[in-house]
Coordinates of N, CA and C in Angstrom, one line a residue:
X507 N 6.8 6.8 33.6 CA 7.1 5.7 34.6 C 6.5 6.1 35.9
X508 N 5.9 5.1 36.6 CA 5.2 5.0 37.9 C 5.5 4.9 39.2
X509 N 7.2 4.7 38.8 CA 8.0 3.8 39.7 C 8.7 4.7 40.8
X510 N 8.9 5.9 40.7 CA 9.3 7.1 41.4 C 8.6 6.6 42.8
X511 N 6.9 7.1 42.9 CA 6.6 7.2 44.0 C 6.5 5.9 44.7
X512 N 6.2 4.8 44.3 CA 6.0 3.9 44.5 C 7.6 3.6 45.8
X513 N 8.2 3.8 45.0 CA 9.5 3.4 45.7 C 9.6 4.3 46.7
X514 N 9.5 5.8 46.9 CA 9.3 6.2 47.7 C 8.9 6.4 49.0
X515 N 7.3 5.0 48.5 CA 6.5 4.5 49.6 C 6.6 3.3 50.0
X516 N 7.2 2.6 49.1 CA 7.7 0.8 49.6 C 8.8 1.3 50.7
X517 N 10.0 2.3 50.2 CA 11.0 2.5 51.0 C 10.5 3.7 52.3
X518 N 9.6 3.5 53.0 CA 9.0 4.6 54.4 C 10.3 4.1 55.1
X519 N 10.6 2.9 54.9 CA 11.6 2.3 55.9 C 11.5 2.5 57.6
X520 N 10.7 2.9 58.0 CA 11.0 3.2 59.5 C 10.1 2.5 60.9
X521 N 10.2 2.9 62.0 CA 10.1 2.1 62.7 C 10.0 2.9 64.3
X522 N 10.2 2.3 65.5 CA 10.3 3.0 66.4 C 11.7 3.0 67.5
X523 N 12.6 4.0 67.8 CA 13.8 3.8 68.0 C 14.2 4.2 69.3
X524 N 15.5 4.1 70.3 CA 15.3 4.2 71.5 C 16.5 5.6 71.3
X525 N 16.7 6.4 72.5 CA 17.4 7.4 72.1 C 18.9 7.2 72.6
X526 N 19.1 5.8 73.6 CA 20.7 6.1 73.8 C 21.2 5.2 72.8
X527 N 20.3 3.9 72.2 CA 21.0 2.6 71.4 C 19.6 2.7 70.4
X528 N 19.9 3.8 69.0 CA 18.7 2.8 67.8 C 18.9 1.9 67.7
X529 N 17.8 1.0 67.3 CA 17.3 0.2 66.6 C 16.7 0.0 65.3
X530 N 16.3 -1.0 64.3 CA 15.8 -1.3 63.5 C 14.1 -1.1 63.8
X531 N 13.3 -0.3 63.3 CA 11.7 -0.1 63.3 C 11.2 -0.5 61.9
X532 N 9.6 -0.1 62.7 CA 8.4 -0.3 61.6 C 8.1 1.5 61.6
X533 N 7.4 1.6 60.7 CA 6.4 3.1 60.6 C 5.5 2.6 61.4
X534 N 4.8 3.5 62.1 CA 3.2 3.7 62.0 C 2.3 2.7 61.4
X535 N 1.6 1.3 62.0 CA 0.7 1.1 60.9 C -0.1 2.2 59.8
X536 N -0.7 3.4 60.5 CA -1.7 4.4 59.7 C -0.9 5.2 60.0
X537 N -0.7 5.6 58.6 CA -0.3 7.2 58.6 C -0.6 7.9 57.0
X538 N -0.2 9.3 57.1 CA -1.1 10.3 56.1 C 0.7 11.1 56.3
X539 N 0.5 11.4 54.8 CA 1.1 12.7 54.3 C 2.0 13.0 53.1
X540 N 3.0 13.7 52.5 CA 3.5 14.0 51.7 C 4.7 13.9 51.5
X541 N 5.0 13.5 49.9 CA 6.5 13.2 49.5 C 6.8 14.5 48.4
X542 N 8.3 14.4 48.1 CA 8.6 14.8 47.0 C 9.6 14.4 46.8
X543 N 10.1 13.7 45.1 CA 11.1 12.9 45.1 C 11.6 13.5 43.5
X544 N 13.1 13.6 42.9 CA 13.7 14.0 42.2 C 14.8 12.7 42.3
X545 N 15.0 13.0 40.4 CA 16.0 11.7 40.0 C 16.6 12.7 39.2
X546 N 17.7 12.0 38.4 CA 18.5 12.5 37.0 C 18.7 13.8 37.4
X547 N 19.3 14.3 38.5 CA 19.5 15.3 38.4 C 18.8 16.7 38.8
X548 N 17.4 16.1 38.9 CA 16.1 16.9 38.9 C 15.7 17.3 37.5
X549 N 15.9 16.4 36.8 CA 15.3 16.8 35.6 C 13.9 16.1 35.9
X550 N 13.9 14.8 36.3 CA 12.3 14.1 36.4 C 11.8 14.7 38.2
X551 N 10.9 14.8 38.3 CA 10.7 15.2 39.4 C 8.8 14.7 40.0
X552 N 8.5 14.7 41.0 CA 7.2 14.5 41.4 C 7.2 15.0 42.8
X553 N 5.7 15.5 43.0 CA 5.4 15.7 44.1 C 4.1 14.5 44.7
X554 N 3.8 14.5 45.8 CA 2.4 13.5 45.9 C 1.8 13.1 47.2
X555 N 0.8 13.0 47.7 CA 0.4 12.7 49.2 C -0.1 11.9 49.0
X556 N 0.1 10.4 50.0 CA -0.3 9.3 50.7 C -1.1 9.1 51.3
X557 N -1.2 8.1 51.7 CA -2.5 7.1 52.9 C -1.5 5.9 52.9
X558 N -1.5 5.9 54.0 CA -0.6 4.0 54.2 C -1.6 3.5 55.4
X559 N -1.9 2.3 54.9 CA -2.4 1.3 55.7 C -1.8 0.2 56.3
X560 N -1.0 -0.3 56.6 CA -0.4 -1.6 57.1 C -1.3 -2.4 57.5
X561 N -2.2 -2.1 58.3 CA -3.6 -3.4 59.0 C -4.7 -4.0 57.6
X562 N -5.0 -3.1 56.7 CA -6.0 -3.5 55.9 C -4.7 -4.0 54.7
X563 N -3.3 -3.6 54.9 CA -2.8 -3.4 53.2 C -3.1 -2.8 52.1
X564 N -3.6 -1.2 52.4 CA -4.0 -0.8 51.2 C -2.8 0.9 51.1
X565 N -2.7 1.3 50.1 CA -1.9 2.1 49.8 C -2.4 3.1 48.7
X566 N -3.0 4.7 49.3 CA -3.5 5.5 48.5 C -2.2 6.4 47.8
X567 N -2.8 6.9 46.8 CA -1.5 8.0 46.1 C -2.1 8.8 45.0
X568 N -1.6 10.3 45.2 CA -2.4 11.1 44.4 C -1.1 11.9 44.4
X569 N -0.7 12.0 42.6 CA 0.2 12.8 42.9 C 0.6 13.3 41.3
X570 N 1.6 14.3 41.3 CA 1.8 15.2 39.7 C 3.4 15.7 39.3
X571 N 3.6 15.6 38.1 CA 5.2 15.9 38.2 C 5.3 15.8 36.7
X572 N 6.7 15.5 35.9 CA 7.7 15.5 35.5 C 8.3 14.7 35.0
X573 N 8.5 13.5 33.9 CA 8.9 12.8 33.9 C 9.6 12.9 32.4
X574 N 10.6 12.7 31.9 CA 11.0 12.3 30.3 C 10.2 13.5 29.6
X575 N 10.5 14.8 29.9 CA 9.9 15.9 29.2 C 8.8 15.8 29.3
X576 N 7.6 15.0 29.8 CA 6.2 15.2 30.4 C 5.8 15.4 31.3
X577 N 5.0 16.2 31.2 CA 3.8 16.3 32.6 C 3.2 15.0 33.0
X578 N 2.5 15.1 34.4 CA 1.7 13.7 34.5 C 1.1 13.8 35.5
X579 N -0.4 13.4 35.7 CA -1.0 13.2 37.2 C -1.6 12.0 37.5
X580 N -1.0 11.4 38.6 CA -2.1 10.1 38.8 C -2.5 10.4 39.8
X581 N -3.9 9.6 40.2 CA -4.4 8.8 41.1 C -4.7 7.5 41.4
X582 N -3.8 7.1 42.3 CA -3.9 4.8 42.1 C -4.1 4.6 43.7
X583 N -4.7 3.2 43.4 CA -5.5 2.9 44.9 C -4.7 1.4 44.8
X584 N -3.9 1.0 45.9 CA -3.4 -0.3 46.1 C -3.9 -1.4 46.8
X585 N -4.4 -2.0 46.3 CA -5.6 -3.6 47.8 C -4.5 -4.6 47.2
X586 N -3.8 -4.1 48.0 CA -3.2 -5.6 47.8 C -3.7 -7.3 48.5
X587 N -4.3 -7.2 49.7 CA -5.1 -8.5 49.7 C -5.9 -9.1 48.9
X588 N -6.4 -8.1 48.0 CA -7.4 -8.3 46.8 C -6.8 -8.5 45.7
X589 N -5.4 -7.7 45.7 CA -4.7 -8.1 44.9 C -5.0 -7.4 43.2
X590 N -5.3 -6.0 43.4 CA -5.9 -5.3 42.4 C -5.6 -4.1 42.7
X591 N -5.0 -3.4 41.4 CA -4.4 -2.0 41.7 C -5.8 -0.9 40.5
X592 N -5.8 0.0 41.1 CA -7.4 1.1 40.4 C -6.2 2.4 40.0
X593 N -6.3 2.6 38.6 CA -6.0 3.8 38.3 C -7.2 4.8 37.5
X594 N -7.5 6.0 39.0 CA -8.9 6.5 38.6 C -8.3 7.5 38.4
X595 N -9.6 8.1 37.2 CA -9.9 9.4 37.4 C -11.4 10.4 37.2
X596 N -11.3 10.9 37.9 CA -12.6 11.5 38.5 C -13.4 12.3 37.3
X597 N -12.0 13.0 37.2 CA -12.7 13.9 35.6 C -13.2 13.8 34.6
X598 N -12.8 12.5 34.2 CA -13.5 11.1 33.1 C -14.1 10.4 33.6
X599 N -14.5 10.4 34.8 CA -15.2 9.4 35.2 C -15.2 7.8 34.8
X600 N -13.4 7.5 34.7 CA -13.0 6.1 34.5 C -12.3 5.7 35.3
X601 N -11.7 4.5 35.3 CA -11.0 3.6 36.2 C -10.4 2.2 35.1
X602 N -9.4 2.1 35.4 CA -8.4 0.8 35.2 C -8.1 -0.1 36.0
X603 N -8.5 -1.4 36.0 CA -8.2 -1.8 37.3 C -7.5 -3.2 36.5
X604 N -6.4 -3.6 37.7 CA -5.4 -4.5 37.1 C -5.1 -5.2 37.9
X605 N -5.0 -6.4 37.9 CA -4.3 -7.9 38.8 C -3.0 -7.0 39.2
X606 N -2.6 -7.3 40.8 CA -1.7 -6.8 41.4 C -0.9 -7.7 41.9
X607 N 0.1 -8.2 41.7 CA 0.8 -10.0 42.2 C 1.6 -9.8 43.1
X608 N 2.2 -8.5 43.5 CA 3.4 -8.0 44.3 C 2.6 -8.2 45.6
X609 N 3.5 -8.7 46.8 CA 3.0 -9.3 48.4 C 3.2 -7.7 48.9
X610 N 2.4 -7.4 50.2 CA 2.6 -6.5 50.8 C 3.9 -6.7 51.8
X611 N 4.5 -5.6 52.0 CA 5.5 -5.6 53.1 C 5.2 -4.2 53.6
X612 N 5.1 -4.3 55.0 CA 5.1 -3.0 55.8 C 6.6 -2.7 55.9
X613 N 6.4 -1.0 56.1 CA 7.6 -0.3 55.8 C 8.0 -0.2 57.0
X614 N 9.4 -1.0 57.3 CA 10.8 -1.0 58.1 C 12.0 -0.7 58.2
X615 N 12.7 -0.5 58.7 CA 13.9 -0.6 58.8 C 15.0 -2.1 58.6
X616 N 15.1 -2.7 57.7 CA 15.1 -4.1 56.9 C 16.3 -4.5 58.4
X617 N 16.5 -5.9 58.3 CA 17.1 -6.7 59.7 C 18.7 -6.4 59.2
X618 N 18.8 -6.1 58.0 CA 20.4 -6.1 57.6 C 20.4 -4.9 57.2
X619 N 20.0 -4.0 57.9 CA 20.4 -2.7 57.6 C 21.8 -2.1 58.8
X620 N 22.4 -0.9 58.3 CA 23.4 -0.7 59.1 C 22.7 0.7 59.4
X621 N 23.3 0.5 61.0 CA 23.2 2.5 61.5 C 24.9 3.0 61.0
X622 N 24.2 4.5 60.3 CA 25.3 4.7 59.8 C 25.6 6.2 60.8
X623 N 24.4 7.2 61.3 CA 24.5 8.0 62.0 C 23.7 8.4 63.0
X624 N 23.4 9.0 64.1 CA 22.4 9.6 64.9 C 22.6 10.6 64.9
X625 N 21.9 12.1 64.4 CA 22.7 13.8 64.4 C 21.0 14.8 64.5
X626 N 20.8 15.9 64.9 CA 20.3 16.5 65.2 C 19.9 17.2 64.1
X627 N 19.1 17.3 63.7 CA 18.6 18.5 62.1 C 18.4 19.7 62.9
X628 N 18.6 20.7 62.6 CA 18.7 22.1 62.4 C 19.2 22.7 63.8
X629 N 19.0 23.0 64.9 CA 20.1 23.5 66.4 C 19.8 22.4 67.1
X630 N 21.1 22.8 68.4 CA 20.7 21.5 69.4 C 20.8 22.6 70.8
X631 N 20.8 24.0 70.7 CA 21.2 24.7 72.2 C 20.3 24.6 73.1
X632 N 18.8 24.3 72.3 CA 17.7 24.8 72.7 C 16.2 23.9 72.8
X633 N 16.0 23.1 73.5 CA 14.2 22.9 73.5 C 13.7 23.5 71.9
X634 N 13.1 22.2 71.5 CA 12.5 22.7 69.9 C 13.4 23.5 69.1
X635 N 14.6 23.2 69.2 CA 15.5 23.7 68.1 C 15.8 22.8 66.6
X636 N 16.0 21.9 67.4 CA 16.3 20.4 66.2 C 15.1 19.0 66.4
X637 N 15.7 18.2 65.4 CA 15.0 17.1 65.3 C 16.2 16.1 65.1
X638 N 15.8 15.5 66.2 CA 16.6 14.1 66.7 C 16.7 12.8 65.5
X639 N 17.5 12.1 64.8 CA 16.9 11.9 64.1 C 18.2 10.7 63.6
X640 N 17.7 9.3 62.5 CA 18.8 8.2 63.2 C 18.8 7.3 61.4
X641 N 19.9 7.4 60.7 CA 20.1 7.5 59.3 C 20.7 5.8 58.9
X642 N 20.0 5.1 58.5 CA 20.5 3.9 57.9 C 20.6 3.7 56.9
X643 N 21.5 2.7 56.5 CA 22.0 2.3 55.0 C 21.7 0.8 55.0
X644 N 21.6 0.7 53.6 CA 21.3 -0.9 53.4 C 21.5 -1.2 51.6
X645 N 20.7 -2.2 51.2 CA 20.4 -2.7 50.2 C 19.2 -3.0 50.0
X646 N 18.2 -3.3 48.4 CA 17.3 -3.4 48.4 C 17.5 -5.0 47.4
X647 N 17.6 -6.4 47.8 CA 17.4 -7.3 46.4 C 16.7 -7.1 45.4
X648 N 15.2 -6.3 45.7 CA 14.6 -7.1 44.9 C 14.4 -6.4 43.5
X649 N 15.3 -4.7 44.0 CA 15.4 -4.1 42.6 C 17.0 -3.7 42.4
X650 N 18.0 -4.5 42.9 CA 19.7 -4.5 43.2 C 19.7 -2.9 43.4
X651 N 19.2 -1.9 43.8 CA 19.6 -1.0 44.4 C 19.9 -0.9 45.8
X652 N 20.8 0.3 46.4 CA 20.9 0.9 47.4 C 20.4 1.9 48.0
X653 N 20.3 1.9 49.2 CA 19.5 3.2 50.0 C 20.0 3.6 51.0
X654 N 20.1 5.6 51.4 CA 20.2 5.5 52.4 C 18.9 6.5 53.2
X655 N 17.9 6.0 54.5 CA 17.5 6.0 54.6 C 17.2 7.0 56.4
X656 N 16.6 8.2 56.6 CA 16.8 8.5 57.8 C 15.1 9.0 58.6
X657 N 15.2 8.4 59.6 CA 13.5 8.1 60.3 C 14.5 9.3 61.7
X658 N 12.6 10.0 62.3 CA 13.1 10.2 63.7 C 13.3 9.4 64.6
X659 N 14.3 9.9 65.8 CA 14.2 8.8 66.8 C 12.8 8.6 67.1
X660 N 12.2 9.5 67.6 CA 11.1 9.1 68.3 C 9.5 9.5 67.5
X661 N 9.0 8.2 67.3 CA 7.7 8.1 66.4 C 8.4 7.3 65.3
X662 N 9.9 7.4 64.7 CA 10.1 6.7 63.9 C 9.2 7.3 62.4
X663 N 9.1 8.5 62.7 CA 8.4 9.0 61.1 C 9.8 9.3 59.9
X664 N 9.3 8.6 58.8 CA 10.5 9.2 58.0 C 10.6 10.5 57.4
X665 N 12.3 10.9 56.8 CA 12.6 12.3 56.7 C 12.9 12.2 55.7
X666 N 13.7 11.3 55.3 CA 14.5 11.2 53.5 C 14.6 10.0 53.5
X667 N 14.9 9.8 52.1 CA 15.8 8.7 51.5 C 16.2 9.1 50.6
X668 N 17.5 8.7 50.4 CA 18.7 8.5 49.0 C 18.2 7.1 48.2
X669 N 17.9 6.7 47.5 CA 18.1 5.5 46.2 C 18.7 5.3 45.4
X670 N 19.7 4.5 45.4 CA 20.3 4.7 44.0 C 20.0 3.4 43.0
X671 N 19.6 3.3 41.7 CA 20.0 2.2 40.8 C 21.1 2.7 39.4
X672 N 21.4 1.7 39.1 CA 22.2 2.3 37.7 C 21.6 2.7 36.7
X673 N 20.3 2.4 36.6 CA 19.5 3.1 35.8 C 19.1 4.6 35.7
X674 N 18.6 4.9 37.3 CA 18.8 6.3 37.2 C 19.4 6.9 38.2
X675 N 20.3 6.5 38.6 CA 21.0 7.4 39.4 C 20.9 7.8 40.7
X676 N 20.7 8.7 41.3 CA 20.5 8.4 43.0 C 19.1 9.6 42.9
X677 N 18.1 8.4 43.4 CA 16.4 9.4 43.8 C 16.5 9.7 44.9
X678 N 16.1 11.2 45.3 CA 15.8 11.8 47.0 C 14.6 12.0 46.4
X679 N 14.0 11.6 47.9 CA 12.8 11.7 48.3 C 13.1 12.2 49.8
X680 N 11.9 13.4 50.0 CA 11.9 14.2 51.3 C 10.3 13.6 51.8
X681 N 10.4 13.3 53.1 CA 9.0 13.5 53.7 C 8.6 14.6 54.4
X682 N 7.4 15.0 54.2 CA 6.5 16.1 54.9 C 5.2 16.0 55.3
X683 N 4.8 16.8 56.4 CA 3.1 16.4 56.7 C 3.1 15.4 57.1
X684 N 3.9 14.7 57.6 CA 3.6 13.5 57.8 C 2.5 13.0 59.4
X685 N 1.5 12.2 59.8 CA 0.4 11.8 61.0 C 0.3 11.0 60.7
X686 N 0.2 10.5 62.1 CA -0.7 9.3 62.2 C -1.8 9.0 62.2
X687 N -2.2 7.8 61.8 CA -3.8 7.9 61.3 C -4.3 7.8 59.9
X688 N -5.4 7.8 59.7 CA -5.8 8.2 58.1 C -7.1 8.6 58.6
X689 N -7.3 10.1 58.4 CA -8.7 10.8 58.5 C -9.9 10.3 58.1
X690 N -9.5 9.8 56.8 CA -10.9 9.1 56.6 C -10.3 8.1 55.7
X691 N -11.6 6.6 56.1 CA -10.9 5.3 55.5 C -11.8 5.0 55.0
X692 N -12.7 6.1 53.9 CA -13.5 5.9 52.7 C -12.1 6.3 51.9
X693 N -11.0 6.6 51.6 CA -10.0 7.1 50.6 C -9.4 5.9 49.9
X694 N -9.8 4.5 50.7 CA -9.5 3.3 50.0 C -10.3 2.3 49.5
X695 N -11.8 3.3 49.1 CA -12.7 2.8 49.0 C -12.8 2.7 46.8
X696 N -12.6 2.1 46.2 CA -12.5 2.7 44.8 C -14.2 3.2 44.5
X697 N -14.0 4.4 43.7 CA -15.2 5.0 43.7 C -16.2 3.7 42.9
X698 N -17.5 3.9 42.7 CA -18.8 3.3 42.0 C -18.1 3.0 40.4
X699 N -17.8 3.9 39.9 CA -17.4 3.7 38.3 C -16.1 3.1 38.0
X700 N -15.7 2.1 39.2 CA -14.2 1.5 39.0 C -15.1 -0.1 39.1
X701 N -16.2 -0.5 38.9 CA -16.7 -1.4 38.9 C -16.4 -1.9 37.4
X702 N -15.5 -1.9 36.5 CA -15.5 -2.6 35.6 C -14.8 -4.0 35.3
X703 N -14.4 -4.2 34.4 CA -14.0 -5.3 33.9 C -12.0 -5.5 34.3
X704 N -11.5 -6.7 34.6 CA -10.4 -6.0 34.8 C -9.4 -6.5 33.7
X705 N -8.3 -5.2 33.5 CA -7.5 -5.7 32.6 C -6.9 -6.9 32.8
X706 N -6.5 -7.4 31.8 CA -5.5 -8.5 31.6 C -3.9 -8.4 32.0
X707 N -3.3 -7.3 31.7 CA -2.4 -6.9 32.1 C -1.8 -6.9 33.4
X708 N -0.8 -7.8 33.8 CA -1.1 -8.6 35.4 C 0.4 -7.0 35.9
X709 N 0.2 -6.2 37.3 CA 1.1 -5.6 37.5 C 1.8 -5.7 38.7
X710 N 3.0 -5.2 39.0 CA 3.1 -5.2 40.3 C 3.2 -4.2 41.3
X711 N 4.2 -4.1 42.7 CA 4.0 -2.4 42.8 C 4.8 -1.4 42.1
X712 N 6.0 -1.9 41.0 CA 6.7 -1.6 40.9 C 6.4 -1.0 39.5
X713 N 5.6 -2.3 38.3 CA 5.6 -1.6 37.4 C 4.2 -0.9 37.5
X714 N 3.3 -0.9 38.3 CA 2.0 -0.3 38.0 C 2.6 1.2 38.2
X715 N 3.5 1.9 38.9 CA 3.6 3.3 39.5 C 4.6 3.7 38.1
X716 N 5.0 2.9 37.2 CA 6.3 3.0 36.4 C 5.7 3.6 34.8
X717 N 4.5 4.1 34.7 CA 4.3 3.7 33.7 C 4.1 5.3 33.4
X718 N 3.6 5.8 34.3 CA 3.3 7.5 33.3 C 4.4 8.6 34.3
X719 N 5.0 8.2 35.7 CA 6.1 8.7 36.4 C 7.2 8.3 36.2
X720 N 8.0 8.9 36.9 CA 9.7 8.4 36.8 C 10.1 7.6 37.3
X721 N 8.8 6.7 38.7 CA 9.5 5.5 39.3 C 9.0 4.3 38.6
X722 N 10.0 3.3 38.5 CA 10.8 2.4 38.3 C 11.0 1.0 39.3
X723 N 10.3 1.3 40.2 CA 10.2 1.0 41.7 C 9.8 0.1 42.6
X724 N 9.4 0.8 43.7 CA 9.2 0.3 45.1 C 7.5 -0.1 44.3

């Protein structure tokens, strides 16, 4: 299943926040860096680093893990304006490419979310001891899960999320590495040998990420 990371990255949830009254934010249009997210316990697990685009809509992901007693590595390229999802690989020199019907949404802090805390990660005695940092809860419709969700105050980069569905239980995902920017914006370019024919198989963001990882997803 695919669905792990995906959800991981639909759910960035964040935004930019003030330090005496948060607010509801956006991420970063551009930004770069890494997840790691565990379900069931940590029996399924994945690691993976990003590219988010918000201005073009495109969404890179390269990532390896754990899923249902399997190993697994992808690489997938998201256009969603184009509306076509690339699952390449380099080493075969192949590519899958598939009708993508899911709309883009940049990643927020949703308008009915609640603040549930504002608290300081690791000391607060000292200049550069902690990270300031502002934790919301909410709901997700479109997959009847819950989330709880925590960005810094300031930059609004995210740190975690909690996910829960009944299906599998509550996914953490940690962020790391996280910048702004994307170094280079050849990474959303699909290589030469993704020029083929496309499948028939129409996907969305949820089930294209669902199929060889554990997410289920975003």
């Amino acid at each position: 299943m695919k669905a792990l990371l995906s959800l991981a990255l639909l759910l960035l949830l964040t935004g930019s926040l003030s330090a005496q009254k948060p607010h509801r934010c956006r991420t970063p249009p551009l930004m770069s860096g890494s997840l790691s997210v565990s379900a069931r316990e940590g029996q399924d697990w994945a690691i993976a680093k990003y590219r988010y685009d918000a201005i073009g809509q495109r969404i890179r992901v390269w990532e390896f893990g754990h899923v249902d007693d399997r190993s697994f590595h992808l690489n997938m390229l998201f256009l969603f304006r184009e509306g076509v999802v690339y699952t390449i690989s380099y080493r075969n020199k192949t590519c899958q490419k598939n009708p993508l019907h899911t709309a883009f949404h940049p990643s927020h802090i949703p308008h009915n979310a609640s603040l549930l805390s504002q608290v300081v990660l690791g000391g607060s005695s000292g200049p550069g001891e902690g990270l300031l940092v502002n934790t919301w809860t909410g709901d997700v419709p479109e997959t009847g899960g819950k989330y709880v969700a925590t960005v810094t105050e300031f930059g609004c980069i995210p740190v975690s999320t909690l996910y829960y569905t009944e299906e599998r239980g509550w996914m953490v995902t940690s962020y790391f590495d996280g910048v702004r920017g994307v170094e280079d914006p050849g990474e959303f370019i699909p290589p030469p040998f993704c020029d083929v024919q496309t499948e028939e198989e129409m996907l969305d963001f949820y089930s294209a990420l669902s199929e060889e990882s554990m997410f289920n997803m975003l």
